mmCIF file of C-alpha atoms in Angstrom:
data_model
loop_
_atom_site.group_PDB
_atom_site.id
_atom_site.type_symbol
_atom_site.label_atom_id
_atom_site.label_comp_id
_atom_site.label_asym_id
_atom_site.label_seq_id
_atom_site.Cartn_x
_atom_site.Cartn_y
_atom_site.Cartn_z
ATOM 1 C CA MET A 1 7.358 -9.226 161.006
ATOM 2 C CA MET A 2 9.525 -11.541 159.438
ATOM 3 C CA LYS A 3 8.722 -15.603 158.247
ATOM 4 C CA VAL A 4 9.452 -19.005 158.826
ATOM 5 C CA PHE A 5 8.686 -22.319 158.083
ATOM 6 C CA ILE A 6 8.090 -25.154 158.524
ATOM 7 C CA SER A 7 8.081 -27.742 155.878
ATOM 8 C CA ALA A 8 7.255 -30.539 158.576
ATOM 9 C CA PRO A 9 4.994 -30.803 162.057
ATOM 10 C CA LEU A 10 7.635 -30.307 164.864
ATOM 11 C CA PRO A 11 7.961 -30.835 168.485
ATOM 12 C CA GLU A 12 4.598 -28.433 170.088
ATOM 13 C CA VAL A 13 6.900 -26.814 172.620
ATOM 14 C CA THR A 14 8.925 -26.019 169.217
ATOM 15 C CA VAL A 15 6.733 -24.266 168.351
ATOM 16 C CA GLU A 16 5.570 -22.115 170.236
ATOM 17 C CA LYS A 17 9.323 -21.447 171.193
ATOM 18 C CA ILE A 18 9.664 -19.991 167.490
ATOM 19 C CA LYS A 19 6.458 -17.645 167.924
ATOM 20 C CA ALA A 20 6.974 -16.069 171.315
ATOM 21 C CA ALA A 21 10.018 -14.672 170.238
ATOM 22 C CA ASN A 22 7.691 -12.096 167.648
ATOM 23 C CA LEU A 23 8.160 -14.687 164.061
ATOM 24 C CA GLU A 24 5.293 -15.852 162.271
ATOM 25 C CA VAL A 25 5.666 -19.215 161.625
ATOM 26 C CA THR A 26 3.502 -21.933 159.224
ATOM 27 C CA MET A 27 4.147 -25.774 159.299
ATOM 28 C CA TYR A 28 3.126 -27.974 156.829
ATOM 29 C CA SER A 29 0.818 -30.718 159.328
ATOM 30 C CA GLN A 30 0.427 -32.999 156.469
ATOM 31 C CA GLU A 31 0.521 -36.956 157.117
ATOM 32 C CA THR A 32 2.348 -37.447 154.164
ATOM 33 C CA LEU A 33 6.114 -35.559 152.439
ATOM 34 C CA ILE A 34 5.987 -32.670 151.722
ATOM 35 C CA THR A 35 6.729 -31.918 147.940
ATOM 36 C CA HIS A 36 9.461 -30.666 145.602
ATOM 37 C CA ASN A 37 5.894 -28.085 143.904
ATOM 38 C CA GLU A 38 4.308 -27.496 147.779
ATOM 39 C CA LEU A 39 8.268 -26.710 149.673
ATOM 40 C CA LEU A 40 8.394 -24.073 146.260
ATOM 41 C CA ALA A 41 5.293 -22.420 146.186
ATOM 42 C CA ALA A 42 6.467 -22.243 150.593
ATOM 43 C CA VAL A 43 9.130 -20.248 151.027
ATOM 44 C CA LYS A 44 9.011 -17.929 148.336
ATOM 45 C CA ASP A 45 8.405 -14.905 150.761
ATOM 46 C CA VAL A 46 9.947 -16.195 154.142
ATOM 47 C CA ASP A 47 13.412 -15.921 156.038
ATOM 48 C CA PHE A 48 14.059 -18.973 157.805
ATOM 49 C CA LEU A 49 13.244 -22.459 156.763
ATOM 50 C CA ILE A 50 13.088 -25.296 158.679
ATOM 51 C CA THR A 51 13.801 -28.761 157.446
ATOM 52 C CA PRO A 52 13.577 -31.793 158.253
ATOM 53 C CA LEU A 53 16.201 -34.927 156.680
ATOM 54 C CA SER A 54 12.661 -35.699 154.122
ATOM 55 C CA THR A 55 12.720 -32.698 152.319
ATOM 56 C CA GLN A 56 14.902 -31.925 149.567
ATOM 57 C CA VAL A 57 16.129 -28.545 149.345
ATOM 58 C CA ASP A 58 18.706 -27.751 146.035
ATOM 59 C CA LYS A 59 19.205 -24.518 144.320
ATOM 60 C CA GLU A 60 15.941 -23.850 142.801
ATOM 61 C CA ILE A 61 14.227 -24.205 146.559
ATOM 62 C CA ILE A 62 16.894 -22.044 147.582
ATOM 63 C CA ASP A 63 16.425 -19.293 144.598
ATOM 64 C CA GLY A 64 12.959 -18.808 145.170
ATOM 65 C CA ALA A 65 13.674 -18.118 148.824
ATOM 66 C CA PRO A 66 15.222 -14.952 148.456
ATOM 67 C CA ASN A 67 14.618 -13.498 151.499
ATOM 68 C CA LEU A 68 16.668 -16.508 152.991
ATOM 69 C CA LYS A 69 18.638 -16.754 155.684
ATOM 70 C CA LEU A 70 18.555 -19.530 157.694
ATOM 71 C CA ILE A 71 17.885 -22.964 156.833
ATOM 72 C CA ALA A 72 18.012 -25.130 160.053
ATOM 73 C CA ASN A 73 17.896 -28.834 159.020
ATOM 74 C CA PHE A 74 16.247 -30.812 161.987
ATOM 75 C CA GLY A 75 18.915 -33.570 162.201
ATOM 76 C CA ALA A 76 22.341 -34.567 162.353
ATOM 77 C CA GLY A 77 22.214 -35.126 158.412
ATOM 78 C CA PHE A 78 22.701 -32.494 156.050
ATOM 79 C CA ASN A 79 22.884 -34.426 152.655
ATOM 80 C CA ASN A 80 19.458 -33.384 151.664
ATOM 81 C CA ILE A 81 20.496 -29.490 151.634
ATOM 82 C CA ASP A 82 23.020 -27.814 148.446
ATOM 83 C CA PHE A 83 24.795 -26.637 151.968
ATOM 84 C CA ASN A 84 27.551 -25.711 148.644
ATOM 85 C CA TYR A 85 25.219 -23.170 147.338
ATOM 86 C CA ALA A 86 23.395 -21.990 150.001
ATOM 87 C CA ARG A 87 26.076 -20.522 151.111
ATOM 88 C CA SER A 88 27.356 -19.256 147.508
ATOM 89 C CA LYS A 89 23.814 -17.181 148.691
ATOM 90 C CA ASN A 90 25.088 -15.784 151.742
ATOM 91 C CA ILE A 91 22.375 -18.383 153.865
ATOM 92 C CA ALA A 92 24.095 -20.380 157.136
ATOM 93 C CA VAL A 93 23.073 -23.759 157.233
ATOM 94 C CA THR A 94 22.560 -25.050 160.275
ATOM 95 C CA ASN A 95 21.821 -29.105 161.910
ATOM 96 C CA THR A 96 21.310 -30.762 165.003
ATOM 97 C CA PRO A 97 24.652 -32.918 166.538
ATOM 98 C CA LEU A 98 24.924 -34.690 170.100
ATOM 99 C CA VAL A 99 21.525 -34.619 171.132
ATOM 100 C CA SER A 100 20.518 -37.643 169.738
ATOM 101 C CA THR A 101 24.402 -39.315 170.818
ATOM 102 C CA ASN A 102 22.368 -41.689 173.233
ATOM 103 C CA SER A 103 19.011 -42.196 171.122
ATOM 104 C CA VAL A 104 20.664 -43.838 168.398
ATOM 105 C CA ALA A 105 23.700 -45.708 169.450
ATOM 106 C CA GLU A 106 20.523 -47.144 172.332
ATOM 107 C CA VAL A 107 18.431 -48.319 169.165
ATOM 108 C CA THR A 108 21.671 -49.978 167.460
ATOM 109 C CA LEU A 109 22.595 -51.961 170.567
ATOM 110 C CA GLY A 110 18.432 -52.432 171.028
ATOM 111 C CA LEU A 111 19.091 -54.299 167.505
ATOM 112 C CA ILE A 112 22.408 -56.561 168.077
ATOM 113 C CA LEU A 113 20.206 -57.746 171.104
ATOM 114 C CA ASP A 114 17.264 -58.609 168.914
ATOM 115 C CA LEU A 115 19.336 -60.086 166.318
ATOM 116 C CA SER A 116 21.180 -62.143 168.288
ATOM 117 C CA HIS A 117 17.745 -63.631 170.769
ATOM 118 C CA ARG A 118 15.808 -63.315 167.607
ATOM 119 C CA ILE A 119 13.921 -61.478 169.738
ATOM 120 C CA VAL A 120 10.888 -59.851 166.585
ATOM 121 C CA GLU A 121 11.173 -62.548 164.764
ATOM 122 C CA GLY A 122 9.950 -64.771 167.639
ATOM 123 C CA ASP A 123 7.260 -61.469 168.746
ATOM 124 C CA THR A 124 6.435 -62.392 164.948
ATOM 125 C CA MET A 125 6.061 -66.181 165.787
ATOM 126 C CA MET A 126 4.590 -65.496 168.647
ATOM 127 C CA ARG A 127 1.495 -63.488 167.082
ATOM 128 C CA THR A 128 1.167 -65.460 163.716
ATOM 129 C CA THR A 129 1.868 -69.489 164.580
ATOM 130 C CA GLY A 130 2.529 -69.474 168.494
ATOM 131 C CA PHE A 131 5.037 -71.884 169.623
ATOM 132 C CA PRO A 132 4.337 -75.603 170.195
ATOM 133 C CA GLY A 133 5.789 -75.002 174.213
ATOM 134 C CA TRP A 134 9.927 -74.195 175.416
ATOM 135 C CA SER A 135 12.290 -77.333 174.744
ATOM 136 C CA PRO A 136 16.226 -77.787 175.114
ATOM 137 C CA LEU A 137 17.212 -77.061 171.588
ATOM 138 C CA PHE A 138 14.321 -74.290 170.486
ATOM 139 C CA PHE A 139 14.899 -71.339 169.090
ATOM 140 C CA LEU A 140 18.723 -70.490 169.716
ATOM 141 C CA GLY A 141 19.829 -67.595 169.525
ATOM 142 C CA HIS A 142 23.488 -65.956 170.509
ATOM 143 C CA GLU A 143 24.872 -64.000 173.474
ATOM 144 C CA ILE A 144 26.557 -60.739 172.992
ATOM 145 C CA ALA A 145 29.143 -61.739 175.904
ATOM 146 C CA GLY A 146 33.010 -62.021 174.369
ATOM 147 C CA LYS A 147 31.585 -61.272 170.808
ATOM 148 C CA THR A 148 33.753 -58.256 168.913
ATOM 149 C CA LEU A 149 31.897 -55.526 167.074
ATOM 150 C CA GLY A 150 33.832 -53.412 164.916
ATOM 151 C CA ILE A 151 32.486 -49.583 164.352
ATOM 152 C CA VAL A 152 32.836 -47.849 161.160
ATOM 153 C CA GLY A 153 32.816 -44.353 162.530
ATOM 154 C CA LEU A 154 33.901 -43.449 166.242
ATOM 155 C CA GLY A 155 32.293 -40.210 166.071
ATOM 156 C CA ASN A 156 29.650 -38.590 169.436
ATOM 157 C CA ILE A 157 27.549 -41.940 168.324
ATOM 158 C CA GLY A 158 30.922 -44.888 167.166
ATOM 159 C CA GLN A 159 31.603 -43.851 170.805
ATOM 160 C CA SER A 160 28.632 -44.464 173.170
ATOM 161 C CA VAL A 161 28.210 -47.460 171.247
ATOM 162 C CA ALA A 162 31.897 -48.798 171.959
ATOM 163 C CA GLN A 163 30.651 -47.578 175.297
ATOM 164 C CA LYS A 164 27.116 -49.705 175.868
ATOM 165 C CA ALA A 165 28.934 -51.984 174.650
ATOM 166 C CA ARG A 166 31.509 -52.988 176.409
ATOM 167 C CA ALA A 167 29.589 -52.740 179.098
ATOM 168 C CA LEU A 168 27.570 -56.143 177.926
ATOM 169 C CA SER A 169 31.590 -56.764 177.669
ATOM 170 C CA MET A 170 31.617 -57.732 174.322
ATOM 171 C CA ASN A 171 34.992 -57.277 171.923
ATOM 172 C CA VAL A 172 34.929 -53.476 170.431
ATOM 173 C CA GLN A 173 37.262 -52.748 167.143
ATOM 174 C CA TYR A 174 36.808 -49.284 165.595
ATOM 175 C CA TRP A 175 37.850 -48.483 162.028
ATOM 176 C CA GLN A 176 37.782 -44.751 160.382
ATOM 177 C CA HIS A 177 40.151 -42.387 158.690
ATOM 178 C CA HIS A 178 42.092 -41.095 162.009
ATOM 179 C CA GLN A 179 42.681 -43.118 164.978
ATOM 180 C CA LEU A 180 41.618 -41.658 168.271
ATOM 181 C CA SER A 181 44.772 -40.701 170.663
ATOM 182 C CA ASP A 182 45.553 -43.176 173.145
ATOM 183 C CA PRO A 183 44.409 -42.406 176.255
ATOM 184 C CA GLN A 184 40.374 -42.175 174.298
ATOM 185 C CA GLU A 185 41.151 -45.159 173.060
ATOM 186 C CA ARG A 186 41.515 -46.648 176.540
ATOM 187 C CA SER A 187 39.173 -44.385 178.320
ATOM 188 C CA LEU A 188 36.499 -46.400 175.720
ATOM 189 C CA GLY A 189 38.595 -50.295 176.179
ATOM 190 C CA VAL A 190 39.032 -49.613 172.330
ATOM 191 C CA LYS A 191 40.621 -51.292 169.724
ATOM 192 C CA TYR A 192 41.928 -49.103 166.054
ATOM 193 C CA VAL A 193 42.682 -51.539 163.154
ATOM 194 C CA SER A 194 42.949 -51.398 159.775
ATOM 195 C CA MET A 195 38.864 -52.401 157.211
ATOM 196 C CA ASP A 196 40.240 -55.454 156.066
ATOM 197 C CA GLU A 197 40.954 -57.019 160.199
ATOM 198 C CA LEU A 198 38.107 -55.545 160.802
ATOM 199 C CA ILE A 199 35.264 -56.736 158.172
ATOM 200 C CA SER A 200 37.164 -60.158 158.307
ATOM 201 C CA THR A 201 36.655 -60.937 162.467
ATOM 202 C CA SER A 202 33.967 -58.753 163.676
ATOM 203 C CA ASP A 203 30.810 -60.930 164.575
ATOM 204 C CA PHE A 204 28.558 -57.826 164.422
ATOM 205 C CA ILE A 205 30.073 -54.610 162.385
ATOM 206 C CA SER A 206 27.803 -51.671 163.087
ATOM 207 C CA ILE A 207 28.114 -48.683 160.779
ATOM 208 C CA ASN A 208 27.537 -45.254 162.559
ATOM 209 C CA ALA A 209 29.393 -42.874 159.665
ATOM 210 C CA PRO A 210 27.650 -39.947 158.055
ATOM 211 C CA LEU A 211 27.038 -40.566 154.015
ATOM 212 C CA THR A 212 30.523 -38.696 152.474
ATOM 213 C CA ASP A 213 31.553 -39.237 148.624
ATOM 214 C CA GLU A 214 34.049 -41.760 149.237
ATOM 215 C CA ASN A 215 31.860 -44.216 151.279
ATOM 216 C CA PHE A 216 28.526 -45.314 149.224
ATOM 217 C CA HIS A 217 28.333 -48.925 148.293
ATOM 218 C CA GLN A 218 30.769 -49.005 151.362
ATOM 219 C CA PHE A 219 29.053 -52.177 152.223
ATOM 220 C CA ASN A 220 29.360 -54.005 148.160
ATOM 221 C CA THR A 221 29.282 -57.369 147.297
ATOM 222 C CA ASP A 222 33.401 -57.948 147.979
ATOM 223 C CA THR A 223 32.539 -56.548 151.635
ATOM 224 C CA PHE A 224 29.770 -59.993 152.696
ATOM 225 C CA HIS A 225 32.156 -61.807 150.810
ATOM 226 C CA GLN A 226 35.375 -61.000 153.422
ATOM 227 C CA MET A 227 32.917 -61.130 156.206
ATOM 228 C CA LYS A 228 32.018 -64.430 158.707
ATOM 229 C CA LYS A 229 28.937 -65.969 157.245
ATOM 230 C CA THR A 230 27.826 -65.601 160.832
ATOM 231 C CA ALA A 231 28.369 -62.257 160.903
ATOM 232 C CA ALA A 232 25.481 -59.070 161.371
ATOM 233 C CA LEU A 233 25.856 -55.862 159.453
ATOM 234 C CA ILE A 234 23.344 -52.672 160.860
ATOM 235 C CA ASN A 235 23.104 -49.957 158.604
ATOM 236 C CA VAL A 236 22.123 -46.397 161.211
ATOM 237 C CA GLY A 237 24.036 -43.452 159.658
ATOM 238 C CA ARG A 238 22.823 -43.335 156.335
ATOM 239 C CA GLY A 239 21.741 -45.984 153.922
ATOM 240 C CA PRO A 240 23.511 -45.017 150.575
ATOM 241 C CA ILE A 241 26.504 -47.049 152.520
ATOM 242 C CA VAL A 242 25.453 -50.588 151.793
ATOM 243 C CA ASP A 243 24.238 -51.301 148.247
ATOM 244 C CA GLU A 244 21.148 -53.016 149.251
ATOM 245 C CA GLU A 245 20.981 -55.086 146.652
ATOM 246 C CA ALA A 246 24.319 -56.424 147.918
ATOM 247 C CA LEU A 247 22.785 -57.123 150.602
ATOM 248 C CA VAL A 248 19.510 -59.241 149.156
ATOM 249 C CA THR A 249 22.225 -61.766 147.289
ATOM 250 C CA ALA A 250 24.163 -62.065 149.837
ATOM 251 C CA LEU A 251 21.803 -62.926 152.572
ATOM 252 C CA ARG A 252 20.372 -65.751 150.348
ATOM 253 C CA ALA A 253 23.438 -66.785 149.313
ATOM 254 C CA GLY A 254 24.385 -67.545 152.930
ATOM 255 C CA GLU A 255 26.935 -65.327 152.947
ATOM 256 C CA ILE A 256 25.894 -62.807 156.527
ATOM 257 C CA GLY A 257 24.471 -64.360 159.238
ATOM 258 C CA GLY A 258 21.723 -61.278 158.670
ATOM 259 C CA ALA A 259 21.146 -57.732 159.402
ATOM 260 C CA ALA A 260 19.233 -54.878 161.104
ATOM 261 C CA LEU A 261 18.589 -52.106 159.202
ATOM 262 C CA ASP A 262 16.815 -48.383 160.575
ATOM 263 C CA VAL A 263 18.181 -45.883 157.145
ATOM 264 C CA TYR A 264 17.958 -47.702 153.601
ATOM 265 C CA GLU A 265 19.826 -46.883 150.753
ATOM 266 C CA HIS A 266 15.769 -45.491 148.604
ATOM 267 C CA GLU A 267 14.519 -44.518 152.098
ATOM 268 C CA PRO A 268 11.761 -44.592 152.604
ATOM 269 C CA LYS A 269 11.647 -47.228 150.034
ATOM 270 C CA VAL A 270 13.039 -51.332 150.848
ATOM 271 C CA THR A 271 14.715 -52.846 149.117
ATOM 272 C CA PRO A 272 12.503 -55.365 147.292
ATOM 273 C CA GLY A 273 14.079 -59.520 149.388
ATOM 274 C CA LEU A 274 14.597 -57.110 152.046
ATOM 275 C CA THR A 275 11.428 -58.035 154.203
ATOM 276 C CA GLU A 276 10.893 -61.022 153.366
ATOM 277 C CA MET A 277 14.390 -61.763 155.728
ATOM 278 C CA LYS A 278 13.793 -63.714 158.436
ATOM 279 C CA ASN A 279 16.906 -62.989 159.840
ATOM 280 C CA VAL A 280 16.377 -59.367 159.000
ATOM 281 C CA ILE A 281 15.360 -56.210 160.913
ATOM 282 C CA LEU A 282 14.004 -52.812 159.673
ATOM 283 C CA THR A 283 12.670 -50.453 162.202
ATOM 284 C CA PRO A 284 11.743 -46.301 160.249
ATOM 285 C CA HIS A 285 14.577 -44.993 161.439
ATOM 286 C CA ILE A 286 13.516 -44.907 164.986
ATOM 287 C CA GLY A 287 17.283 -44.094 166.040
ATOM 288 C CA ASN A 288 16.902 -40.421 167.320
ATOM 289 C CA ALA A 289 13.174 -41.009 167.331
ATOM 290 C CA THR A 290 12.107 -40.723 171.025
ATOM 291 C CA VAL A 291 10.661 -36.961 172.878
ATOM 292 C CA GLU A 292 13.982 -36.033 174.735
ATOM 293 C CA ALA A 293 16.077 -36.679 171.758
ATOM 294 C CA ARG A 294 12.995 -34.735 169.306
ATOM 295 C CA ASN A 295 12.659 -31.628 171.686
ATOM 296 C CA ALA A 296 16.330 -31.350 172.702
ATOM 297 C CA MET A 297 16.523 -31.264 168.311
ATOM 298 C CA GLY A 298 14.187 -28.714 168.569
ATOM 299 C CA ASN A 299 15.831 -26.382 171.210
ATOM 300 C CA ILE A 300 18.653 -25.860 168.302
ATOM 301 C CA VAL A 301 16.374 -25.067 166.016
ATOM 302 C CA ALA A 302 14.352 -22.732 166.972
ATOM 303 C CA GLU A 303 16.945 -20.780 169.070
ATOM 304 C CA ASN A 304 19.084 -20.049 166.067
ATOM 305 C CA VAL A 305 16.463 -19.160 164.068
ATOM 306 C CA ILE A 306 15.433 -16.779 167.157
ATOM 307 C CA ALA A 307 19.373 -15.685 167.157
ATOM 308 C CA VAL A 308 19.218 -15.047 163.101
ATOM 309 C CA ALA A 309 16.283 -13.316 164.086
ATOM 310 C CA ASN A 310 17.996 -11.279 166.598
ATOM 311 C CA GLY A 311 21.219 -10.161 164.388
ATOM 312 C CA GLN A 312 23.331 -13.041 165.937
ATOM 313 C CA SER A 313 24.688 -16.183 164.799
ATOM 314 C CA PRO A 314 23.903 -19.270 164.667
ATOM 315 C CA LYS A 315 25.202 -22.843 166.061
ATOM 316 C CA TYR A 316 25.791 -24.973 164.259
ATOM 317 C CA VAL A 317 26.869 -23.908 160.557
ATOM 318 C CA ILE A 318 27.602 -26.484 158.579
ATOM 319 C CA ASN A 319 28.401 -24.302 155.838
#
């Protein structure tokens, strides 16, 4: 019987689907993240490894699993895996794209609305000092209708964000290396601009791009100098795209209006200073943390494991 190791708790329906395929399943079920040494010990005789973004799968782990046939990443990203080295060992690496698109887009818009109407800040007030009562100039925020949203990375998630933002009467512009076709842009109601124009003219900037060598610290001291003083940065893409120390400095200096982060440069650690600011919203990487999205992601990894076990090709191979 071929063996499957799952390095973090997964939805029960996922585990049961794999077991039903006559595969031996072992799952790390502790509340803490699995350590490198624990993972190394667990994979020595497994055929399949299912792992979330929080588990690093490096050369040592891959070399320590001589029977490994597939690394199924539970997430759309895959920068936690040395996928090029896995390819050199003829080990396929898969991810779970598309199914988390709507959830991440909803969270993106939720963070924009939270920042604009100071919802989290207001909740904190009500749970601590309370408020003196309604008055015309008390606790004012801003409406997002008519504001300009700049999206960095107009893939599936970015496009879903654009559609939802347009439904809320926002103006949407975007930048990425390749411009969409004219029919696509007209369908989405978006405008392609240069990165410099997006940074300097957007009221909100949403990072919805994957991490690459090129966009590491794409948002840095110079970027924040270019942004409007009232603009807000939202990062639901990947943490290292933002230089968080530079972000703290810019926020403290009043160079930008606020920020909302769901991913972090040194995740799960938060850069000191961010937790002290009222105009910053911090969420614990919940972009696709819905029952619907996680079950769909689980279904993909289960089907990929079963496919390879049956001598078939998996879907969404990234290497």
